[in-house]
Tab-separated table of C-alpha atoms in Angstrom:
chain	number	residue	atom	x	y	z
A	1	MET	CA	-8.589	-0.407	-30.002
A	2	LYS	CA	-10.978	0.473	-32.810
A	3	THR	CA	-9.376	2.534	-35.592
A	4	ARG	CA	-11.119	4.704	-38.127
A	5	PRO	CA	-11.183	3.214	-41.654
A	6	MET	CA	-9.019	4.786	-44.327
A	7	SER	CA	-10.727	7.468	-46.414
A	8	PRO	CA	-9.473	8.991	-49.685
A	9	THR	CA	-9.942	12.513	-48.304
A	10	PRO	CA	-10.311	12.561	-44.507
A	11	SER	CA	-11.543	15.878	-43.112
A	12	ILE	CA	-10.802	17.760	-39.893
A	13	ILE	CA	-12.399	20.877	-38.373
A	14	SER	CA	-9.623	22.767	-36.567
A	15	ILE	CA	-10.577	25.607	-34.180
A	16	GLN	CA	-7.467	27.459	-32.986
A	17	SER	CA	-5.532	30.714	-33.039
A	18	GLN	CA	-4.102	32.165	-36.238
A	19	VAL	CA	-1.011	34.380	-36.604
A	20	VAL	CA	0.564	36.285	-39.483
A	21	HIS	CA	4.185	35.597	-38.473
A	22	GLY	CA	5.434	32.335	-36.958
A	23	HIS	CA	3.732	29.040	-36.336
A	24	VAL	CA	1.218	28.587	-33.526
A	25	GLY	CA	-2.363	27.311	-33.516
A	26	ASN	CA	-3.771	26.766	-36.987
A	27	SER	CA	-0.691	28.478	-38.404
A	28	ALA	CA	1.294	25.506	-37.089
A	29	ALA	CA	-1.220	22.709	-37.597
A	30	VAL	CA	-3.024	23.235	-40.911
A	31	LEU	CA	-0.137	22.850	-43.372
A	32	PRO	CA	1.151	19.621	-41.742
A	33	MET	CA	-2.356	18.161	-41.711
A	34	GLN	CA	-2.845	19.044	-45.370
A	35	GLY	CA	0.567	17.539	-46.107
A	36	HIS	CA	-0.820	14.213	-44.893
A	37	GLY	CA	-3.633	14.327	-47.438
A	38	VAL	CA	-6.256	15.663	-45.039
A	39	THR	CA	-8.828	18.354	-45.846
A	40	VAL	CA	-8.917	21.007	-43.094
A	41	ALA	CA	-11.649	23.520	-42.258
A	42	ALA	CA	-9.620	26.049	-40.237
A	43	VAL	CA	-11.643	28.278	-37.914
A	44	PRO	CA	-9.667	31.044	-36.129
A	45	THR	CA	-10.192	32.094	-32.513
A	46	THR	CA	-7.630	34.905	-32.785
A	47	LEU	CA	-6.082	36.910	-35.580
A	48	LEU	CA	-2.719	38.198	-34.358
A	49	SER	CA	0.442	39.513	-35.965
A	50	ASN	CA	2.507	37.002	-33.958
A	51	HIS	CA	2.399	34.979	-30.757
A	52	PRO	CA	2.685	36.936	-27.470
A	53	GLY	CA	6.333	35.942	-26.935
A	54	PHE	CA	7.412	38.999	-28.926
A	55	GLU	CA	7.724	42.522	-27.512
A	56	THR	CA	4.636	43.645	-29.460
A	57	VAL	CA	1.470	41.940	-30.671
A	58	ARG	CA	-1.092	43.367	-33.094
A	59	GLY	CA	-4.567	42.096	-33.828
A	60	ARG	CA	-6.999	40.659	-31.312
A	61	VAL	CA	-8.870	37.724	-29.905
A	62	LEU	CA	-11.890	37.322	-32.146
A	63	GLU	CA	-15.355	38.023	-30.793
A	64	SER	CA	-17.324	34.929	-29.850
A	65	GLU	CA	-20.142	36.093	-32.165
A	66	LEU	CA	-17.742	35.933	-35.109
A	67	VAL	CA	-16.305	32.549	-34.113
A	68	GLY	CA	-19.816	31.207	-33.636
A	69	ASP	CA	-20.898	32.597	-37.014
A	70	LEU	CA	-17.966	30.904	-38.744
A	71	LEU	CA	-18.852	27.610	-37.052
A	72	ARG	CA	-22.465	28.007	-38.215
A	73	GLY	CA	-21.080	28.391	-41.728
A	74	VAL	CA	-19.093	25.171	-41.262
A	75	GLU	CA	-22.335	23.484	-40.248
A	76	GLU	CA	-24.305	24.951	-43.167
A	77	ARG	CA	-21.738	23.664	-45.662
A	78	GLY	CA	-22.301	20.125	-44.369
A	79	LEU	CA	-18.730	19.820	-43.089
A	80	ILE	CA	-19.760	18.225	-39.803
A	81	GLU	CA	-21.258	15.230	-41.596
A	82	THR	CA	-18.151	14.764	-43.773
A	83	SER	CA	-15.542	15.297	-41.052
A	84	GLY	CA	-14.073	12.657	-38.774
A	85	TYR	CA	-12.518	15.003	-36.221
A	86	ILE	CA	-12.954	18.323	-34.463
A	87	VAL	CA	-9.799	19.777	-32.894
A	88	SER	CA	-9.779	22.742	-30.529
A	89	GLY	CA	-6.706	24.550	-29.250
A	90	TYR	CA	-6.090	28.109	-28.020
A	91	LEU	CA	-9.441	29.759	-27.317
A	92	GLY	CA	-8.577	33.336	-26.402
A	93	SER	CA	-11.647	33.839	-24.213
A	94	ARG	CA	-14.180	31.953	-22.130
A	95	ALA	CA	-16.923	33.055	-24.529
A	96	ASN	CA	-15.087	31.381	-27.405
A	97	GLY	CA	-14.784	28.219	-25.327
A	98	GLU	CA	-18.524	28.212	-24.708
A	99	VAL	CA	-19.160	28.621	-28.445
A	100	VAL	CA	-16.860	25.659	-29.175
A	101	ALA	CA	-18.623	23.507	-26.551
A	102	SER	CA	-21.989	24.289	-28.124
A	103	PHE	CA	-20.610	23.450	-31.579
A	104	VAL	CA	-19.227	20.082	-30.416
A	105	LYS	CA	-22.612	19.161	-28.941
A	106	ARG	CA	-24.409	20.089	-32.184
A	107	ALA	CA	-21.820	18.204	-34.198
A	108	ARG	CA	-22.396	15.029	-32.189
A	109	ARG	CA	-26.103	15.196	-32.874
A	110	LEU	CA	-25.469	15.530	-36.620
A	111	ASN	CA	-22.577	13.051	-36.750
A	112	PRO	CA	-22.390	10.678	-33.774
A	113	ASP	CA	-19.151	9.195	-35.141
A	114	ILE	CA	-17.210	12.463	-35.040
A	115	THR	CA	-14.253	12.512	-32.627
A	116	TYR	CA	-13.549	15.606	-30.531
A	117	ILE	CA	-9.865	16.196	-29.728
A	118	CYS	CA	-9.237	18.902	-27.133
A	119	ASP	CA	-5.790	20.400	-26.707
A	120	PRO	CA	-6.401	22.287	-23.430
A	121	VAL	CA	-3.972	25.139	-24.093
A	122	MET	CA	-3.443	26.848	-20.726
A	123	GLY	CA	0.285	27.025	-20.020
A	124	ASP	CA	3.570	25.189	-19.735
A	125	ALA	CA	6.384	24.626	-17.264
A	126	ALA	CA	8.501	27.477	-18.642
A	127	LEU	CA	5.826	30.204	-18.738
A	128	GLY	CA	3.267	29.020	-16.197
A	129	VAL	CA	-0.400	29.770	-16.876
A	130	PHE	CA	-0.730	32.115	-19.861
A	131	VAL	CA	-4.516	32.297	-20.266
A	132	ALA	CA	-7.179	33.981	-18.138
A	133	ASP	CA	-8.676	32.139	-15.172
A	134	GLN	CA	-12.038	32.133	-16.963
A	135	VAL	CA	-10.503	30.207	-19.874
A	136	VAL	CA	-9.063	27.635	-17.463
A	137	SER	CA	-12.445	27.160	-15.813
A	138	CYS	CA	-14.209	26.871	-19.195
A	139	LEU	CA	-11.773	24.187	-20.320
A	140	CYS	CA	-12.074	22.243	-17.070
A	141	ASP	CA	-15.859	22.578	-16.724
A	142	ASP	CA	-17.099	22.519	-20.322
A	143	LEU	CA	-14.605	21.240	-22.904
A	144	ILE	CA	-12.451	18.626	-21.178
A	145	PRO	CA	-15.526	16.602	-20.075
A	146	LEU	CA	-16.730	16.591	-23.716
A	147	ALA	CA	-13.467	15.323	-25.213
A	148	ASP	CA	-12.863	11.897	-26.716
A	149	LEU	CA	-9.120	12.561	-26.755
A	150	LEU	CA	-7.055	15.107	-24.817
A	151	THR	CA	-3.511	16.266	-25.578
A	152	PRO	CA	-2.365	18.276	-22.529
A	153	ASN	CA	1.254	18.755	-21.555
A	154	GLN	CA	2.500	17.681	-18.134
A	155	PHE	CA	1.983	21.163	-16.677
A	156	GLU	CA	-1.610	21.295	-17.934
A	157	VAL	CA	-2.457	17.916	-16.415
A	158	GLY	CA	-1.201	19.279	-13.098
A	159	LEU	CA	-3.307	22.412	-13.562
A	160	ILE	CA	-6.411	20.309	-14.216
A	161	ALA	CA	-5.604	18.115	-11.214
A	162	GLY	CA	-4.934	21.110	-8.977
A	163	ARG	CA	-1.316	20.305	-8.081
A	164	PRO	CA	2.084	19.956	-9.749
A	165	LEU	CA	3.017	16.452	-10.924
A	166	SER	CA	6.569	15.130	-10.860
A	167	THR	CA	6.300	11.340	-10.573
A	168	TRP	CA	4.715	8.614	-12.668
A	169	ARG	CA	2.275	7.682	-9.897
A	170	GLU	CA	1.121	11.295	-9.510
A	171	LEU	CA	0.571	11.622	-13.247
A	172	GLU	CA	-1.247	8.303	-13.491
A	173	ALA	CA	-3.613	9.197	-10.638
A	174	ALA	CA	-4.387	12.589	-12.176
A	175	VAL	CA	-5.068	11.057	-15.591
A	176	LEU	CA	-7.454	8.487	-14.118
A	177	LYS	CA	-9.565	11.306	-12.662
A	178	ILE	CA	-9.537	13.263	-15.911
A	179	ARG	CA	-10.623	10.205	-17.909
A	180	ALA	CA	-13.539	9.400	-15.612
A	181	PRO	CA	-16.441	11.366	-17.221
A	182	ARG	CA	-16.241	9.828	-20.744
A	183	GLY	CA	-13.351	7.395	-20.515
A	184	ALA	CA	-11.425	9.826	-22.708
A	185	ARG	CA	-8.044	8.843	-24.091
A	186	LEU	CA	-5.068	11.075	-23.396
A	187	VAL	CA	-1.667	11.791	-24.849
A	188	VAL	CA	0.303	13.739	-22.241
A	189	THR	CA	3.104	15.585	-24.001
A	190	GLY	CA	6.503	16.915	-22.963
A	191	CYS	CA	6.766	14.861	-19.783
A	192	ALA	CA	9.900	15.095	-17.646
A	193	LEU	CA	9.090	12.822	-14.703
A	194	SER	CA	11.377	11.629	-11.959
A	195	ASP	CA	12.050	8.390	-13.849
A	196	THR	CA	12.228	9.882	-17.367
A	197	PRO	CA	15.641	9.023	-18.859
A	198	ASP	CA	18.243	11.790	-18.717
A	199	GLY	CA	18.294	13.909	-21.860
A	200	ALA	CA	14.809	12.764	-22.907
A	201	LEU	CA	11.183	13.858	-22.882
A	202	GLU	CA	8.180	11.551	-22.979
A	203	ASN	CA	4.801	11.599	-24.672
A	204	ILE	CA	2.626	9.190	-22.704
A	205	VAL	CA	-0.400	7.571	-24.341
A	206	PHE	CA	-3.305	6.472	-22.135
A	207	ASP	CA	-5.574	4.268	-24.228
A	208	ASP	CA	-8.236	1.988	-22.743
A	209	LYS	CA	-6.511	0.243	-19.803
A	210	THR	CA	-2.979	0.531	-21.144
A	211	HIS	CA	-0.343	3.210	-21.237
A	212	THR	CA	2.611	3.611	-23.562
A	213	ARG	CA	5.604	5.819	-22.790
A	214	LEU	CA	7.277	7.182	-25.917
A	215	THR	CA	10.696	8.773	-25.448
A	216	SER	CA	12.348	11.392	-27.643
A	217	PRO	CA	15.628	13.289	-27.292
A	218	ARG	CA	15.325	16.566	-25.391
A	219	LEU	CA	16.674	19.419	-27.492
A	220	PRO	CA	17.919	22.766	-26.111
A	221	LEU	CA	15.101	24.795	-27.637
A	222	ALA	CA	11.339	24.990	-27.288
A	223	PRO	CA	9.838	27.326	-29.894
A	224	ALA	CA	6.227	28.404	-29.594
A	225	GLY	CA	3.683	26.152	-31.279
A	226	THR	CA	5.280	22.725	-30.879
A	227	GLY	CA	2.224	21.446	-29.002
A	228	ASP	CA	-0.091	22.741	-31.731
A	229	LEU	CA	2.069	21.095	-34.392
A	230	TYR	CA	2.098	17.827	-32.435
A	231	THR	CA	-1.687	17.707	-32.014
A	232	GLY	CA	-2.187	18.524	-35.690
A	233	LEU	CA	0.133	15.727	-36.795
A	234	LEU	CA	-1.429	13.312	-34.306
A	235	THR	CA	-4.906	14.068	-35.632
A	236	ALA	CA	-3.808	13.725	-39.249
A	237	LYS	CA	-2.292	10.305	-38.544
A	238	LEU	CA	-5.476	9.182	-36.794
A	239	ALA	CA	-7.500	10.409	-39.761
A	240	ARG	CA	-5.286	8.299	-42.034
A	241	GLY	CA	-6.151	5.164	-40.057
A	242	HIS	CA	-3.243	4.824	-37.608
A	243	THR	CA	-3.727	3.644	-34.036
A	244	LEU	CA	-3.280	6.195	-31.257
A	245	VAL	CA	0.168	4.873	-30.312
A	246	GLU	CA	1.296	4.861	-33.941
A	247	ALA	CA	-0.035	8.374	-34.449
A	248	ALA	CA	1.656	9.625	-31.260
A	249	CYS	CA	4.970	8.089	-32.300
A	250	HIS	CA	4.850	9.513	-35.828
A	251	ALA	CA	3.860	12.964	-34.531
A	252	ALA	CA	6.734	13.022	-32.033
A	253	THR	CA	9.353	12.054	-34.591
A	254	SER	CA	8.059	14.654	-37.056
A	255	VAL	CA	8.172	17.397	-34.404
A	256	LEU	CA	11.712	16.311	-33.506
A	257	ASP	CA	12.745	16.650	-37.141
A	258	VAL	CA	11.235	20.145	-37.350
A	259	LEU	CA	13.122	21.168	-34.205
A	260	GLN	CA	16.389	19.763	-35.546
A	261	GLN	CA	15.895	21.680	-38.791
A	262	THR	CA	15.118	24.820	-36.770
A	263	MET	CA	18.322	24.420	-34.751
A	264	ALA	CA	20.376	23.833	-37.889
A	265	ALA	CA	18.994	27.059	-39.397
A	266	GLY	CA	19.787	29.029	-36.238
A	267	GLU	CA	16.181	30.227	-36.018
A	268	HIS	CA	13.813	30.730	-33.083
A	269	GLU	CA	10.549	30.138	-34.969
A	270	MET	CA	9.794	26.600	-36.190
A	271	GLN	CA	11.029	25.978	-39.733
A	272	LEU	CA	8.083	23.969	-41.054
A	273	ALA	CA	8.874	24.411	-44.728
A	274	ARG	CA	12.293	22.786	-44.270
A	275	ALA	CA	11.084	19.609	-42.610
A	276	ILE	CA	7.363	18.985	-42.865
A	277	THR	CA	7.519	16.165	-45.433
A	278	THR	CA	9.870	14.021	-43.326
A	279	LEU	CA	9.043	11.642	-40.494
A	280	GLY	CA	12.241	11.690	-38.464
A	281	PRO	CA	13.832	8.776	-36.583
A	282	ALA	CA	11.879	5.970	-34.968
A	283	CYS	CA	10.833	6.468	-31.362
A	284	LYS	CA	11.083	3.955	-28.527
A	285	GLU	CA	8.027	2.732	-26.688
A	286	THR	CA	7.191	0.761	-23.560
A	287	SER	CA	3.642	-0.593	-23.248
A	288	GLN	CA	1.996	-1.804	-20.051
């Protein structure tokens, strides 16, 4: 696999939600990316007091005109030409998704080497689908086909495929269909398949014609934002010149360390400040 050369100051454009309290979207991803020596242009799609898991939420999904205007400013500052990656996460609305799709297309014309990483945030096994149907359709019709790399969880792959997935063969078949338009690479996160070891979760890397199953201990907590943190760390490692498997492994071990620190503190929100400079234990991998 071709890896991006090392750069003294790699740059990433990150388009995700932003919250005042807690760590989801850019509020989970930006600090870890910066901690890896990466410059981040953070563009919000929401501005909320906290994630919707609380009894109240203040703020709002940002208007697509505002998100589009901010992205035009990113373009006018020449950040597309100097960035290696665009990351998109929680969109908030279909209109925001359409603005992001238009931005990615413009960015490719200005910088054909830029890599678009799409985290198709739609739901998870615990909560089900937590975005509007129009957001799901925008992701499936507009953004997923544009992506060079996708980081869905197991539930989201099933949502894209149109049916729940519980076995390796079902997941593999669904991923092959998703990859078809551009030959996109995938890292499917949080997998608990029928043959996943007891007490473990897997992050499965699909790269070219190979797959690599990375196992991590399954902890008895799942705070909001772990997927956003994982994708941010993955992107930062890629920007620093790591292969996709290396980046996926490092991201998983860092997330595990954050979760362990969160458990030790007895908190429900991720404790990034306690653990973000550590890498955690080595993960196990099986390549085929």
